[in-house]
mmCIF file of C-alpha atoms in Angstrom:
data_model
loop_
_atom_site.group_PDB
_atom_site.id
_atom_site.type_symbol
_atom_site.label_atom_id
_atom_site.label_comp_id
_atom_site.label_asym_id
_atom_site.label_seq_id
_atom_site.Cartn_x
_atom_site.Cartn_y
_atom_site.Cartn_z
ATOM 1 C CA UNK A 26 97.194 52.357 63.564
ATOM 2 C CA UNK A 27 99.973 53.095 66.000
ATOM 3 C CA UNK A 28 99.368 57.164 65.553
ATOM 4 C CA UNK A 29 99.096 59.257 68.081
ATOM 5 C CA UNK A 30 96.278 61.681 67.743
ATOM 6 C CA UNK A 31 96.946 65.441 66.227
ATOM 7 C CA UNK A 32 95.446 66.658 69.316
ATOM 8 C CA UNK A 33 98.327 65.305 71.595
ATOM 9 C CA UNK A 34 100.871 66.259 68.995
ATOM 10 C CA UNK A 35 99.766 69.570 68.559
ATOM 11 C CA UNK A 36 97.904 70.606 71.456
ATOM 12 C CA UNK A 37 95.259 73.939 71.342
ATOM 13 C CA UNK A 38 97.575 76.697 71.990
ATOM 14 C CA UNK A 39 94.998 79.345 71.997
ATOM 15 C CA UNK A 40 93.077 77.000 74.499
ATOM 16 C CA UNK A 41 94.800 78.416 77.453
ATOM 17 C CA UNK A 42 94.746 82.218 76.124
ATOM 18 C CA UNK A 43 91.212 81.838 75.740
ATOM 19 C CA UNK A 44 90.670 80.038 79.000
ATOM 20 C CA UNK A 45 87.533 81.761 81.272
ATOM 21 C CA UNK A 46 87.485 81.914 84.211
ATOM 22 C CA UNK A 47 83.843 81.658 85.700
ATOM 23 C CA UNK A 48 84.689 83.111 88.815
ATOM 24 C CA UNK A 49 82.587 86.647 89.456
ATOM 25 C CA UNK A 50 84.671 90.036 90.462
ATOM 26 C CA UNK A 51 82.817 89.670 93.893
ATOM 27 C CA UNK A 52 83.906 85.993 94.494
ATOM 28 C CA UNK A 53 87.623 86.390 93.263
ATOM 29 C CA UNK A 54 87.076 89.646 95.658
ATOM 30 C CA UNK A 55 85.865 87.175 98.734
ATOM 31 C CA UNK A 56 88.842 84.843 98.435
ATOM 32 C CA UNK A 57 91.226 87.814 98.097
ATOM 33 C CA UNK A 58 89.913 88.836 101.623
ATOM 34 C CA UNK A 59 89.634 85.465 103.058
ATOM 35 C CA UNK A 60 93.441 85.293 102.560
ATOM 36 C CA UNK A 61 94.486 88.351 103.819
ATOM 37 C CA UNK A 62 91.938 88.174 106.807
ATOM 38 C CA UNK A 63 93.828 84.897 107.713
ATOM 39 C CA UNK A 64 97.882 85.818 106.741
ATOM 40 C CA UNK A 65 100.376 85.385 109.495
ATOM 41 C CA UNK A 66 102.152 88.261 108.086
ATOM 42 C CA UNK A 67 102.106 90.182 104.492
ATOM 43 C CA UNK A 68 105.240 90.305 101.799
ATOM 44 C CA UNK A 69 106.141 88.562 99.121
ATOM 45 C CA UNK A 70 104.491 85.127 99.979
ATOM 46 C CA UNK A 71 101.172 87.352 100.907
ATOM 47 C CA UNK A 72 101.809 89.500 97.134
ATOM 48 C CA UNK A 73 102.179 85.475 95.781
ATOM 49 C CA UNK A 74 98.835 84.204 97.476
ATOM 50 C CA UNK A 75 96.777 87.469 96.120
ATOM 51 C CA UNK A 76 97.984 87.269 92.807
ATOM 52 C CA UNK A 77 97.466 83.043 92.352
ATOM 53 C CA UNK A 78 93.747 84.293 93.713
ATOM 54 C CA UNK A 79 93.181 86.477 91.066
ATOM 55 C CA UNK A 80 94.773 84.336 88.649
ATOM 56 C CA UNK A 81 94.275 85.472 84.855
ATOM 57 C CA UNK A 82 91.366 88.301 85.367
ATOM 58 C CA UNK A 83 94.097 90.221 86.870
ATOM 59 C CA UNK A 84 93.548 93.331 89.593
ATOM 60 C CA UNK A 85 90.945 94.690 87.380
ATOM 61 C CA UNK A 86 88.347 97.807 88.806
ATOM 62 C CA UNK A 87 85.602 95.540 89.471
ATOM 63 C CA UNK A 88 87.742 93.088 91.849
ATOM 64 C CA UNK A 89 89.346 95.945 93.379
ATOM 65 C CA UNK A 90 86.281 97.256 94.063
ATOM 66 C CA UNK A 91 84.988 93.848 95.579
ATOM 67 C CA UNK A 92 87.799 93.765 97.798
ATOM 68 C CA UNK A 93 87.285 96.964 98.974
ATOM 69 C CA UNK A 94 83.966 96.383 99.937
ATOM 70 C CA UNK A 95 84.270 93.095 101.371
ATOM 71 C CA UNK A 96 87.337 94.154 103.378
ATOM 72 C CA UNK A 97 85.606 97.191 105.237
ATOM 73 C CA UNK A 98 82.507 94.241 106.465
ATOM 74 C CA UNK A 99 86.126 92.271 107.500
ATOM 75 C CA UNK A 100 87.678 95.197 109.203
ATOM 76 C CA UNK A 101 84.182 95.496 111.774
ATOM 77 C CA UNK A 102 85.103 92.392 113.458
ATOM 78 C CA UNK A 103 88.668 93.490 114.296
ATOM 79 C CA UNK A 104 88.994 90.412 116.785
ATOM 80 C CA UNK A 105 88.629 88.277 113.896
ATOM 81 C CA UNK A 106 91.863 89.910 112.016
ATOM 82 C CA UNK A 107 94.836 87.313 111.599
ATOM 83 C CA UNK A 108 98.165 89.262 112.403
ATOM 84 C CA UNK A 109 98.895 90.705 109.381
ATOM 85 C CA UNK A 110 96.003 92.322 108.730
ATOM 86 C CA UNK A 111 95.909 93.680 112.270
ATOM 87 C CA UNK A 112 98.816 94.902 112.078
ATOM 88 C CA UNK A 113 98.007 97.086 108.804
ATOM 89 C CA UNK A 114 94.348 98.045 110.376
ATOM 90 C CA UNK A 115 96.168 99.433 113.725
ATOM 91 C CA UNK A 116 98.475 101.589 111.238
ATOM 92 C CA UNK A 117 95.587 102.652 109.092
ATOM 93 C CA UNK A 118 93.280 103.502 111.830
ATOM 94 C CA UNK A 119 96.150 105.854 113.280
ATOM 95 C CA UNK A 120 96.968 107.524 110.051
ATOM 96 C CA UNK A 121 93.137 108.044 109.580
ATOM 97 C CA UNK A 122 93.099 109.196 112.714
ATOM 98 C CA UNK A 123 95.562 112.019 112.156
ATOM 99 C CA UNK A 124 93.818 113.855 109.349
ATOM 100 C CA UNK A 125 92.882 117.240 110.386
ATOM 101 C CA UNK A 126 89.293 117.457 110.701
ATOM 102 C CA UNK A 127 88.475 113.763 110.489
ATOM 103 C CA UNK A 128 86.645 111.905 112.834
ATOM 104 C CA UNK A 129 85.546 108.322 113.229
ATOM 105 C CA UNK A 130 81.755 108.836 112.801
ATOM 106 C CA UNK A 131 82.771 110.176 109.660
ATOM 107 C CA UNK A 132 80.837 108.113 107.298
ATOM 108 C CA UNK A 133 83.806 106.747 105.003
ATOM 109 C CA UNK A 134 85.435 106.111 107.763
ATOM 110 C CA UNK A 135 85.521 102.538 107.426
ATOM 111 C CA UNK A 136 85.908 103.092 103.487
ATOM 112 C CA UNK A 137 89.945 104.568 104.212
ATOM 113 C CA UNK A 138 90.531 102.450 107.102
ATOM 114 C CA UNK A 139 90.343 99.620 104.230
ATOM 115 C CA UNK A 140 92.099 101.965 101.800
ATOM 116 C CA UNK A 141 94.771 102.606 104.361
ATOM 117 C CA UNK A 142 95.141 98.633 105.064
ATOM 118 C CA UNK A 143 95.326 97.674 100.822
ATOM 119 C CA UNK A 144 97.987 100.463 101.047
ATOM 120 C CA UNK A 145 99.788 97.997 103.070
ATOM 121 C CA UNK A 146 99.153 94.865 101.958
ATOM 122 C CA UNK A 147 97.739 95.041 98.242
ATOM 123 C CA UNK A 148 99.212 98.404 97.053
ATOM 124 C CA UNK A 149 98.556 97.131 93.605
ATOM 125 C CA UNK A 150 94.353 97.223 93.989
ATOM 126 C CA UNK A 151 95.005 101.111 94.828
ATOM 127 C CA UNK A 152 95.658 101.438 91.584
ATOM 128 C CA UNK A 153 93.525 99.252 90.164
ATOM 129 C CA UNK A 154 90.965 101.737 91.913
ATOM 130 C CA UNK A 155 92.353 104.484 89.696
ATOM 131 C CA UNK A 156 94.284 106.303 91.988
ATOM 132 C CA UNK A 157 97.047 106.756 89.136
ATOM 133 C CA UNK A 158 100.242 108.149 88.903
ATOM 134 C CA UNK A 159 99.088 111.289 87.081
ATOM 135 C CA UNK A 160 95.812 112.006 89.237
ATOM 136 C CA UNK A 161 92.580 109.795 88.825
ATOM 137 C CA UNK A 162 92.192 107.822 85.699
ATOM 138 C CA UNK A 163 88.539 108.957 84.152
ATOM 139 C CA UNK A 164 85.223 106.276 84.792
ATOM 140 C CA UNK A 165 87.195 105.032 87.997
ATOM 141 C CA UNK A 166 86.359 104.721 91.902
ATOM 142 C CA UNK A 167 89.023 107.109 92.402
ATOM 143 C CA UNK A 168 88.006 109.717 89.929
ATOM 144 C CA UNK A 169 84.132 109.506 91.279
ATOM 145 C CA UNK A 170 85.949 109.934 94.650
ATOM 146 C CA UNK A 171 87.091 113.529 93.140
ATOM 147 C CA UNK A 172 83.972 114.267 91.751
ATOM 148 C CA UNK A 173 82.282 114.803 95.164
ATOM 149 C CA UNK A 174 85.011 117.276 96.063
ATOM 150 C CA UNK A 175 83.984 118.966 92.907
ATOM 151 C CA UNK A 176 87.743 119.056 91.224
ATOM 152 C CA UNK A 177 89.227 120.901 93.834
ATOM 153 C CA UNK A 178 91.405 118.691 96.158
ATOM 154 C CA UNK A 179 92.473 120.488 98.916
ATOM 155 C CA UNK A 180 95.615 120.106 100.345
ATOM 156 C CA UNK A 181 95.224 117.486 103.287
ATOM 157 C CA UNK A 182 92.047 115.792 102.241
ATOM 158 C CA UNK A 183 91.543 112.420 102.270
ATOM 159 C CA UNK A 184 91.701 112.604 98.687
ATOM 160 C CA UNK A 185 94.793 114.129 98.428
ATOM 161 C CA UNK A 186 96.103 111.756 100.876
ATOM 162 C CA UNK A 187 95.126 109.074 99.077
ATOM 163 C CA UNK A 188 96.677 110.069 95.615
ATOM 164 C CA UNK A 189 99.769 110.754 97.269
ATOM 165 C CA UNK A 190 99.419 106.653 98.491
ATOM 166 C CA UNK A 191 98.522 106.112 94.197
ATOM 167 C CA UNK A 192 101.921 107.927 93.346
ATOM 168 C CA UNK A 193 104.407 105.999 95.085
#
Protein backbone atom coordinates (compact mmCIF):
# COMPACT_ATOMS: atom_id res chain seq x y z
CA UNK A 1 0.00 0.00 0.00
CA UNK A 2 2.64 2.43 -1.15
CA UNK A 3 5.10 1.33 2.00
CA UNK A 4 8.29 0.56 1.64
CA UNK A 5 9.31 -2.51 3.49
CA UNK A 6 11.02 -2.22 7.22
CA UNK A 7 13.78 -4.13 5.81
CA UNK A 8 14.86 -1.31 3.32
CA UNK A 9 14.12 1.31 5.92
CA UNK A 10 15.98 -0.19 8.51
CA UNK A 11 18.42 -2.42 7.11
CA UNK A 12 20.28 -5.46 9.44
CA UNK A 13 23.03 -3.60 10.97
CA UNK A 14 24.49 -6.49 12.74
CA UNK A 15 24.28 -8.30 9.25
CA UNK A 16 27.59 -7.05 8.18
CA UNK A 17 29.34 -7.49 11.78
CA UNK A 18 28.25 -10.89 11.69
CA UNK A 19 29.16 -11.48 8.08
CA UNK A 20 31.45 -15.01 7.56
CA UNK A 21 33.59 -15.33 5.57
CA UNK A 22 33.87 -19.03 4.22
CA UNK A 23 37.18 -18.66 3.03
CA UNK A 24 39.79 -21.26 4.97
CA UNK A 25 43.19 -19.74 6.68
CA UNK A 26 45.02 -21.83 3.91
CA UNK A 27 43.02 -20.32 0.95
CA UNK A 28 43.03 -16.59 2.22
CA UNK A 29 46.90 -17.78 2.76
CA UNK A 30 47.10 -18.92 -1.20
CA UNK A 31 45.72 -15.64 -2.53
CA UNK A 32 47.95 -13.65 -0.14
CA UNK A 33 50.90 -15.40 -1.99
CA UNK A 34 49.48 -15.35 -5.38
CA UNK A 35 49.61 -11.53 -5.03
CA UNK A 36 52.80 -11.01 -3.77
CA UNK A 37 54.35 -13.77 -6.10
CA UNK A 38 52.96 -11.55 -8.98
CA UNK A 39 53.58 -7.58 -7.52
CA UNK A 40 55.57 -5.31 -9.72
CA UNK A 41 56.90 -3.81 -6.66
CA UNK A 42 55.75 -3.79 -2.75
CA UNK A 43 54.46 -0.48 -0.64
CA UNK A 44 51.52 0.88 0.09
CA UNK A 45 49.44 -0.37 -2.97
CA UNK A 46 51.13 -4.02 -2.18
CA UNK A 47 50.13 -3.34 2.04
CA UNK A 48 46.41 -2.32 0.21
CA UNK A 49 46.17 -5.61 -1.99
CA UNK A 50 47.21 -7.95 1.20
CA UNK A 51 44.96 -6.44 3.46
CA UNK A 52 41.59 -6.35 0.82
CA UNK A 53 42.83 -10.31 0.61
CA UNK A 54 42.44 -10.92 4.01
CA UNK A 55 39.51 -8.85 4.30
CA UNK A 56 37.60 -9.16 7.79
CA UNK A 57 39.49 -12.45 9.31
CA UNK A 58 42.31 -10.14 9.66
CA UNK A 59 46.30 -11.34 9.86
CA UNK A 60 45.32 -13.89 12.32
CA UNK A 61 48.09 -17.00 13.40
CA UNK A 62 46.53 -19.46 11.26
CA UNK A 63 46.78 -17.24 7.91
CA UNK A 64 50.11 -16.17 8.85
CA UNK A 65 51.02 -19.43 9.19
CA UNK A 66 49.47 -20.39 5.69
CA UNK A 67 51.39 -17.80 4.12
CA UNK A 68 54.38 -18.83 5.50
CA UNK A 69 54.12 -22.12 4.31
CA UNK A 70 52.84 -21.51 1.00
CA UNK A 71 55.46 -18.80 0.39
CA UNK A 72 58.61 -21.08 1.13
CA UNK A 73 56.90 -23.85 -1.90
CA UNK A 74 56.80 -20.11 -3.91
CA UNK A 75 60.28 -19.12 -3.04
CA UNK A 76 61.73 -22.84 -4.78
CA UNK A 77 60.85 -21.67 -8.12
CA UNK A 78 62.77 -18.37 -7.85
CA UNK A 79 62.38 -17.86 -11.77
CA UNK A 80 58.81 -17.68 -11.20
CA UNK A 81 59.17 -14.54 -8.62
CA UNK A 82 57.52 -11.22 -10.05
CA UNK A 83 59.97 -8.26 -9.16
CA UNK A 84 59.00 -7.47 -5.97
CA UNK A 85 59.24 -10.48 -4.46
CA UNK A 86 62.63 -11.06 -6.05
CA UNK A 87 63.81 -8.34 -4.98
CA UNK A 88 62.95 -9.14 -1.13
CA UNK A 89 64.15 -13.02 -1.70
CA UNK A 90 67.73 -11.70 -3.07
CA UNK A 91 67.88 -9.49 0.28
CA UNK A 92 66.69 -12.29 2.47
CA UNK A 93 68.83 -14.92 1.04
CA UNK A 94 71.94 -12.53 1.73
CA UNK A 95 71.00 -11.66 5.23
CA UNK A 96 70.44 -15.47 5.82
CA UNK A 97 73.42 -15.93 4.38
CA UNK A 98 75.40 -13.83 6.82
CA UNK A 99 74.48 -15.54 10.06
CA UNK A 100 77.43 -17.01 11.65
CA UNK A 101 77.24 -20.61 11.47
CA UNK A 102 74.37 -20.91 9.02
CA UNK A 103 74.40 -22.67 5.99
CA UNK A 104 71.98 -23.32 3.17
CA UNK A 105 71.45 -27.09 3.73
CA UNK A 106 70.37 -25.99 6.94
CA UNK A 107 66.98 -27.42 7.13
CA UNK A 108 64.89 -24.10 7.91
CA UNK A 109 66.61 -22.65 5.54
CA UNK A 110 63.88 -22.06 3.29
CA UNK A 111 61.60 -21.41 6.51
CA UNK A 112 63.78 -17.68 7.14
CA UNK A 113 64.38 -17.08 3.61
CA UNK A 114 60.37 -16.63 3.68
CA UNK A 115 60.61 -15.00 7.11
CA UNK A 116 63.25 -12.67 5.80
CA UNK A 117 61.00 -11.84 2.54
CA UNK A 118 57.42 -11.15 4.91
CA UNK A 119 59.95 -8.92 6.77
CA UNK A 120 59.90 -6.99 3.66
CA UNK A 121 56.83 -7.10 2.25
CA UNK A 122 54.16 -8.19 4.99
CA UNK A 123 55.93 -7.08 8.23
CA UNK A 124 52.54 -7.25 9.79
CA UNK A 125 52.21 -11.45 9.46
CA UNK A 126 55.63 -11.40 11.59
CA UNK A 127 53.72 -10.51 14.16
CA UNK A 128 50.86 -12.20 13.59
CA UNK A 129 53.42 -15.21 13.99
CA UNK A 130 54.04 -14.01 17.54
CA UNK A 131 57.21 -12.54 17.22
CA UNK A 132 55.98 -9.62 19.66
CA UNK A 133 57.30 -6.63 20.89
CA UNK A 134 58.07 -8.03 24.36
CA UNK A 135 59.55 -11.55 23.22
CA UNK A 136 57.21 -14.41 21.87
CA UNK A 137 53.59 -14.25 22.72
CA UNK A 138 52.75 -17.87 24.51
CA UNK A 139 50.78 -20.85 22.09
CA UNK A 140 52.44 -19.02 18.98
CA UNK A 141 54.79 -20.15 15.95
CA UNK A 142 57.24 -17.88 17.33
CA UNK A 143 57.20 -19.01 20.89
CA UNK A 144 57.38 -22.93 19.67
CA UNK A 145 60.30 -21.49 17.61
CA UNK A 146 61.96 -20.70 21.23
CA UNK A 147 61.03 -23.76 22.65
CA UNK A 148 63.51 -25.80 20.53
CA UNK A 149 66.30 -23.51 21.69
CA UNK A 150 65.14 -24.47 25.10
CA UNK A 151 64.63 -20.62 26.48
CA UNK A 152 67.97 -19.64 25.94
CA UNK A 153 68.36 -17.40 22.80
CA UNK A 154 71.71 -16.83 22.11
CA UNK A 155 72.92 -13.80 20.91
CA UNK A 156 73.05 -14.10 16.97
CA UNK A 157 70.64 -16.92 16.44
CA UNK A 158 68.21 -16.97 14.05
CA UNK A 159 65.88 -16.52 16.75
CA UNK A 160 67.26 -13.65 18.09
CA UNK A 161 67.49 -12.26 14.72
CA UNK A 162 64.20 -12.71 14.11
CA UNK A 163 62.75 -11.00 17.33
CA UNK A 164 64.86 -8.19 16.71
CA UNK A 165 62.76 -8.10 12.97
CA UNK A 166 59.27 -8.53 15.63
CA UNK A 167 60.49 -5.34 17.61
CA UNK A 168 60.73 -2.78 15.09
Amino acid sequence: CGFNSIDDEFPDEKRAILSHDPRTAEEIAEQVVHAIVNAEKGGKHLHKTLNNIVGATGWTEKVAEWTLAKLEQALKEASKLGPALKEAYDKAWEAARGIEGFVQEHPVFCTVIALGVLVMIAPWAIEALGFGELGPIEGSFAALWQARYAGYVPKGSLFSFFQRLGMT
